[in-house]
Tab-separated table of C-alpha atoms in Angstrom:
chain	number	residue	atom	x	y	z
F	1	MET	CA	-40.899	45.394	-78.841
F	2	LYS	CA	-44.346	43.949	-78.089
F	3	ILE	CA	-45.276	40.586	-79.636
F	4	LYS	CA	-48.487	38.641	-79.517
F	5	LEU	CA	-48.344	34.890	-79.884
F	6	LYS	CA	-51.857	33.568	-80.718
F	7	ASN	CA	-53.335	30.095	-80.873
F	8	ALA	CA	-50.867	28.383	-78.571
F	9	TRP	CA	-51.274	25.201	-76.634
F	10	LEU	CA	-49.597	26.107	-73.343
F	11	VAL	CA	-48.230	23.152	-71.282
F	12	THR	CA	-47.627	24.098	-67.657
F	13	PRO	CA	-45.687	21.519	-65.526
F	14	ALA	CA	-46.743	21.097	-61.922
F	15	LYS	CA	-45.300	18.933	-59.134
F	16	GLU	CA	-47.741	16.039	-59.613
F	17	ASN	CA	-49.078	16.580	-63.075
F	18	PHE	CA	-49.351	19.292	-65.789
F	19	THR	CA	-52.043	21.493	-67.223
F	20	VAL	CA	-52.810	22.207	-70.914
F	21	SER	CA	-54.647	25.316	-72.086
F	22	HIS	CA	-55.345	26.897	-75.427
F	23	THR	CA	-54.329	30.567	-75.136
F	24	ASP	CA	-52.555	33.602	-76.399
F	25	LEU	CA	-49.222	34.709	-74.999
F	26	TYR	CA	-47.329	38.087	-75.083
F	27	ILE	CA	-43.816	39.087	-75.133
F	28	GLU	CA	-42.551	42.570	-74.113
F	29	ASP	CA	-38.908	43.408	-74.264
F	30	GLY	CA	-37.949	39.692	-74.077
F	31	VAL	CA	-40.315	38.868	-71.123
F	32	ILE	CA	-43.087	36.350	-71.750
F	33	GLN	CA	-46.448	37.137	-70.020
F	34	ALA	CA	-50.088	36.105	-70.109
F	35	GLU	CA	-51.455	39.639	-69.649
F	36	PRO	CA	-52.640	41.050	-72.977
F	37	LEU	CA	-50.542	43.918	-74.518
F	38	ALA	CA	-52.193	46.859	-76.123
F	39	GLN	CA	-51.288	47.369	-79.711
F	40	PRO	CA	-48.550	44.690	-80.175
F	41	ASP	CA	-45.859	45.506	-82.763
F	42	ARG	CA	-45.958	42.084	-84.209
F	43	GLU	CA	-48.461	39.192	-84.200
F	44	ILE	CA	-47.474	35.527	-84.833
F	45	ASP	CA	-50.011	32.751	-85.301
F	46	LEU	CA	-48.573	29.605	-83.715
F	47	LYS	CA	-51.215	27.501	-85.380
F	48	ASP	CA	-51.725	25.285	-82.339
F	49	LYS	CA	-48.059	24.615	-81.722
F	50	ILE	CA	-47.129	23.560	-78.164
F	51	VAL	CA	-45.476	26.112	-75.892
F	52	MET	CA	-43.769	24.951	-72.708
F	53	PRO	CA	-41.088	26.088	-70.316
F	54	ALA	CA	-37.559	25.763	-71.598
F	55	PHE	CA	-35.363	22.700	-70.828
F	56	THR	CA	-32.347	22.293	-68.538
F	57	ASN	CA	-29.093	20.661	-69.599
F	58	ALA	CA	-27.939	19.271	-66.233
F	59	HIS	CA	-24.488	18.205	-67.457
F	60	HIS	CA	-22.549	19.847	-70.234
F	61	HIS	CA	-18.926	20.108	-71.424
F	62	ILE	CA	-18.937	23.363	-73.415
F	63	TYR	CA	-15.179	23.005	-73.953
F	64	SER	CA	-15.843	20.042	-76.232
F	65	THR	CA	-17.977	22.103	-78.696
F	66	LEU	CA	-15.111	22.617	-81.187
F	67	SER	CA	-14.152	18.929	-81.137
F	68	LYS	CA	-16.912	17.888	-83.658
F	69	GLY	CA	-15.189	16.114	-86.542
F	70	ILE	CA	-11.713	16.402	-85.026
F	71	PRO	CA	-9.332	13.855	-86.618
F	72	CYS	CA	-7.906	11.291	-84.251
F	73	GLN	CA	-5.132	9.047	-85.509
F	74	VAL	CA	-5.083	6.757	-82.523
F	75	PRO	CA	-7.774	4.120	-82.067
F	76	PHE	CA	-9.564	4.096	-78.719
F	77	ARG	CA	-9.385	0.575	-77.265
F	78	ASN	CA	-11.211	1.568	-74.103
F	79	PHE	CA	-12.571	4.520	-72.107
F	80	MET	CA	-9.137	5.433	-70.664
F	81	GLY	CA	-7.754	5.542	-74.200
F	82	ASN	CA	-10.632	7.896	-75.143
F	83	LEU	CA	-9.821	10.201	-72.150
F	84	LYS	CA	-5.972	10.167	-72.678
F	85	GLN	CA	-5.869	10.463	-76.469
F	86	LEU	CA	-8.804	12.843	-77.079
F	87	TRP	CA	-10.441	14.780	-74.106
F	88	TRP	CA	-7.354	15.175	-71.841
F	89	THR	CA	-5.238	16.158	-74.802
F	90	LEU	CA	-7.870	18.697	-76.003
F	91	ASP	CA	-8.567	20.335	-72.640
F	92	ARG	CA	-4.860	21.060	-72.049
F	93	SER	CA	-4.811	23.188	-75.268
F	94	LEU	CA	-7.797	25.369	-74.801
F	95	LEU	CA	-7.157	29.099	-74.095
F	96	LYS	CA	-9.478	32.047	-73.602
F	97	GLU	CA	-10.370	32.683	-77.256
F	98	ASP	CA	-11.193	29.060	-77.761
F	99	MET	CA	-13.545	28.988	-74.775
F	100	LEU	CA	-15.331	32.208	-75.659
F	101	LEU	CA	-16.009	30.721	-79.185
F	102	SER	CA	-16.992	27.329	-77.791
F	103	THR	CA	-19.444	29.029	-75.312
F	104	ALA	CA	-21.075	31.222	-77.946
F	105	ILE	CA	-21.572	28.268	-80.325
F	106	SER	CA	-22.939	26.213	-77.463
F	107	ALA	CA	-25.179	28.877	-76.328
F	108	GLU	CA	-26.739	29.223	-79.824
F	109	GLU	CA	-27.091	25.484	-80.138
F	110	SER	CA	-28.725	25.196	-76.746
F	111	ILE	CA	-31.273	27.895	-77.474
F	112	LYS	CA	-32.240	26.264	-80.742
F	113	GLN	CA	-32.960	23.048	-78.930
F	114	GLY	CA	-35.126	24.876	-76.296
F	115	VAL	CA	-32.458	24.795	-73.554
F	116	THR	CA	-31.978	27.907	-71.452
F	117	THR	CA	-30.403	26.551	-68.306
F	118	VAL	CA	-27.049	24.923	-68.591
F	119	CYS	CA	-24.963	23.238	-65.893
F	120	ASP	CA	-21.423	23.218	-67.320
F	121	HIS	CA	-18.467	21.140	-66.098
F	122	HIS	CA	-15.487	23.098	-67.543
F	123	ILE	CA	-11.792	22.313	-67.982
F	124	GLY	CA	-9.259	24.285	-70.008
F	125	ALA	CA	-5.506	25.258	-70.061
F	126	TYR	CA	-6.103	28.466	-68.045
F	127	THR	CA	-7.912	28.926	-64.728
F	128	GLU	CA	-7.877	32.603	-63.740
F	129	ASN	CA	-11.344	33.986	-64.208
F	130	ALA	CA	-12.159	31.172	-66.531
F	131	LEU	CA	-15.632	30.652	-65.262
F	132	SER	CA	-16.377	34.343	-65.317
F	133	ASP	CA	-15.433	34.408	-69.006
F	134	ILE	CA	-18.027	31.680	-69.737
F	135	ALA	CA	-20.538	33.501	-67.545
F	136	SER	CA	-20.119	36.619	-69.627
F	137	VAL	CA	-21.279	34.801	-72.762
F	138	PHE	CA	-24.120	33.173	-70.845
F	139	GLU	CA	-25.291	36.711	-69.875
F	140	LYS	CA	-25.069	37.868	-73.507
F	141	TYR	CA	-27.427	35.023	-74.565
F	142	LYS	CA	-29.634	35.320	-71.457
F	143	LEU	CA	-28.823	31.811	-70.310
F	144	SER	CA	-28.959	30.757	-66.655
F	145	GLY	CA	-27.263	27.711	-65.043
F	146	SER	CA	-24.294	26.754	-63.007
F	147	LEU	CA	-20.528	26.602	-63.831
F	148	ALA	CA	-17.805	24.455	-62.337
F	149	PHE	CA	-14.098	23.974	-63.031
F	150	GLU	CA	-12.940	20.351	-63.048
F	151	ILE	CA	-10.586	19.570	-60.135
F	152	SER	CA	-8.243	16.581	-60.354
F	153	ASP	CA	-4.661	15.553	-59.740
F	154	ARG	CA	-3.834	14.643	-63.283
F	155	ASN	CA	-2.381	18.048	-64.241
F	156	GLY	CA	-0.176	18.435	-61.064
F	157	ALA	CA	-0.392	20.129	-57.623
F	158	GLU	CA	-0.245	23.722	-58.941
F	159	PHE	CA	-3.052	23.292	-61.425
F	160	PHE	CA	-5.082	21.498	-58.752
F	161	GLN	CA	-4.742	24.474	-56.456
F	162	ARG	CA	-5.630	26.990	-59.187
F	163	SER	CA	-8.646	24.927	-60.207
F	164	LEU	CA	-9.882	24.719	-56.643
F	165	GLN	CA	-9.432	28.415	-56.124
F	166	GLU	CA	-11.289	29.320	-59.336
F	167	ASN	CA	-14.267	27.230	-58.194
F	168	ILE	CA	-14.358	28.921	-54.826
F	169	ARG	CA	-13.846	32.468	-56.223
F	170	PHE	CA	-16.664	32.084	-58.781
F	171	ALA	CA	-19.159	30.349	-56.410
F	172	GLN	CA	-18.693	33.119	-53.808
F	173	LYS	CA	-18.906	35.951	-56.414
F	174	GLN	CA	-22.119	34.474	-57.996
F	175	GLN	CA	-24.178	33.872	-54.847
F	176	GLY	CA	-27.757	34.856	-55.632
F	177	SER	CA	-27.115	35.107	-59.401
F	178	ASP	CA	-28.908	33.322	-62.247
F	179	ILE	CA	-25.483	31.838	-63.013
F	180	SER	CA	-24.259	30.172	-59.916
F	181	GLY	CA	-21.042	28.313	-59.133
F	182	MET	CA	-20.553	24.705	-58.086
F	183	ILE	CA	-17.433	22.744	-57.069
F	184	GLY	CA	-16.289	20.624	-60.012
F	185	LEU	CA	-14.582	17.261	-59.366
F	186	HIS	CA	-13.427	15.209	-62.260
F	187	ALA	CA	-13.877	11.691	-60.757
F	188	SER	CA	-12.972	9.794	-57.638
F	189	PHE	CA	-10.161	7.808	-59.202
F	190	THR	CA	-8.297	11.061	-60.257
F	191	LEU	CA	-8.333	12.608	-56.755
F	192	SER	CA	-6.090	11.454	-53.861
F	193	GLN	CA	-7.199	11.317	-50.225
F	194	LYS	CA	-5.226	14.547	-49.569
F	195	SER	CA	-6.844	16.249	-52.417
F	196	MET	CA	-10.379	15.189	-51.383
F	197	ALA	CA	-9.723	16.340	-47.902
F	198	LYS	CA	-8.598	19.742	-49.130
F	199	ILE	CA	-11.670	20.108	-51.322
F	200	ALA	CA	-13.868	19.155	-48.370
F	201	GLU	CA	-12.153	21.633	-46.133
F	202	LYS	CA	-11.959	24.636	-48.397
F	203	THR	CA	-15.342	24.539	-50.108
F	204	GLN	CA	-17.493	24.627	-46.978
F	205	ASN	CA	-20.986	23.530	-47.928
F	206	LEU	CA	-20.925	24.408	-51.681
F	207	PRO	CA	-22.581	21.792	-53.911
F	208	ILE	CA	-20.343	19.577	-56.106
F	209	HIS	CA	-20.678	18.612	-59.821
F	210	VAL	CA	-18.788	15.284	-60.269
F	211	HIS	CA	-18.519	12.295	-62.614
F	212	VAL	CA	-19.537	9.119	-60.727
F	213	ALA	CA	-18.763	5.632	-62.108
F	214	GLU	CA	-18.942	6.833	-65.739
F	215	GLY	CA	-16.628	3.944	-66.684
F	216	GLU	CA	-15.751	0.732	-64.793
F	217	ILE	CA	-12.269	2.155	-64.200
F	218	ASP	CA	-13.645	4.719	-61.730
F	219	VAL	CA	-15.132	1.929	-59.678
F	220	GLN	CA	-12.102	-0.345	-59.865
F	221	LYS	CA	-9.488	2.220	-59.129
F	222	THR	CA	-11.423	3.795	-56.259
F	223	GLN	CA	-11.880	0.382	-54.599
F	224	GLN	CA	-8.202	-0.625	-55.369
F	225	ASN	CA	-6.648	2.659	-54.121
F	226	PHE	CA	-8.982	3.605	-51.223
F	227	GLN	CA	-10.620	0.306	-50.283
F	228	LYS	CA	-14.197	1.661	-50.567
F	229	GLY	CA	-16.846	2.453	-53.157
F	230	ILE	CA	-17.239	5.916	-54.760
F	231	ILE	CA	-20.408	6.900	-52.905
F	232	GLN	CA	-19.045	5.928	-49.549
F	233	ARG	CA	-15.872	7.904	-50.313
F	234	LEU	CA	-17.809	11.089	-51.293
F	235	ASN	CA	-20.004	10.556	-48.195
F	236	ASP	CA	-17.016	10.070	-45.867
F	237	PHE	CA	-15.698	13.435	-46.980
F	238	GLY	CA	-19.051	15.143	-46.488
F	239	LEU	CA	-19.358	15.939	-50.198
F	240	LEU	CA	-22.837	14.585	-50.832
F	241	ARG	CA	-24.149	18.108	-50.310
F	242	LYS	CA	-27.523	19.540	-50.970
F	243	ASN	CA	-28.173	20.116	-54.707
F	244	SER	CA	-24.948	18.426	-55.808
F	245	LEU	CA	-24.939	16.818	-59.267
F	246	LEU	CA	-23.803	13.207	-59.527
F	247	ILE	CA	-23.243	12.512	-63.264
F	248	HIS	CA	-23.586	9.066	-64.969
F	249	CYS	CA	-23.681	6.670	-61.957
F	250	SER	CA	-23.544	4.027	-64.696
F	251	ASN	CA	-21.555	1.347	-62.860
F	252	LEU	CA	-22.759	1.785	-59.270
F	253	ALA	CA	-23.965	-1.323	-57.417
F	254	PRO	CA	-27.621	-1.464	-56.547
F	255	ARG	CA	-26.832	-0.944	-52.852
F	256	GLU	CA	-24.950	2.232	-53.806
F	257	LEU	CA	-27.879	3.595	-55.686
F	258	GLU	CA	-30.123	2.687	-52.878
F	259	SER	CA	-27.928	4.547	-50.423
F	260	LEU	CA	-28.471	7.773	-52.361
F	261	GLN	CA	-32.255	7.724	-52.089
F	262	ASN	CA	-32.279	9.790	-48.937
F	263	LYS	CA	-29.380	12.136	-49.958
F	264	PRO	CA	-30.314	15.672	-51.165
F	265	VAL	CA	-28.451	15.189	-54.460
F	266	TYR	CA	-29.387	14.835	-58.139
F	267	LEU	CA	-28.397	11.892	-60.360
F	268	VAL	CA	-27.931	12.895	-63.949
F	269	GLN	CA	-27.755	10.578	-67.011
F	270	ALA	CA	-25.882	11.641	-70.190
F	271	LEU	CA	-27.050	9.169	-72.775
F	272	ASP	CA	-25.581	10.646	-75.892
F	273	SER	CA	-22.217	11.053	-74.189
F	274	ASN	CA	-22.256	7.406	-73.058
F	275	LEU	CA	-23.133	6.277	-76.529
F	276	ASN	CA	-20.258	8.250	-78.058
F	277	ASN	CA	-17.847	6.955	-75.556
F	278	GLY	CA	-18.995	3.305	-75.845
F	279	LEU	CA	-20.316	3.219	-72.258
F	280	ASN	CA	-23.389	1.803	-70.607
F	281	VAL	CA	-26.113	3.717	-68.702
F	282	GLY	CA	-27.163	3.398	-65.042
F	283	ASN	CA	-29.973	1.255	-63.872
F	284	ILE	CA	-31.873	4.250	-62.381
F	285	HIS	CA	-35.614	4.429	-62.000
């Protein structure tokens, strides 16, 4: 189908600034273009609405989509209570059908909000081809992004190994694809030295997607158990790799934030998530 979009204000981002132009746009078989199309099948007057490139959601938990309105009988006294009583209980129950439904709903919600690129940090009760299952739904909805499977020690050694292998399998399979793979780490305080060393060894130079200092407990437990800060620990294992996503960074000390300035990583804030979990946000400028 050929569609003409007339009377649009086109906002085009650039590295230093952006440009704004009043123009017509055209869509042919789902591809947007500036070149006029002869005899469009449909014409839509945008009446001076703004058109701009789609957004990126740099940190998502698609598995949580079906949790909206879920009844919880136990009050959450702190962040660990929230994790143990809600999220860690939920993720251990999610099977393939649940994840396919969650992904489809999340994909539709994302598109309605103008998001077409999603970086998801996944966890569920099964690991084998789990990321490929999510990717199949992404492909149906024409979404791009990156997928990672959360690795931690909290579900035992066997699940750790399967989670690690799923990350590696998917990342290698998807090289060069619009839906890439990353190495998903839960948080520093849920990974032992042995586990971190294994991740560093087995994943070569693949970028990581990791929660960093989301709650104070991550900072406290890392310092208590490993006698160093989270950023130093990640750096010591060579995990501050190019294009890695460091999520939250809410409770990092100023010197830790400063140490990241010359690292090829991205810091991502999740304000709504922090609000819902009763957490603060990072002092990042």
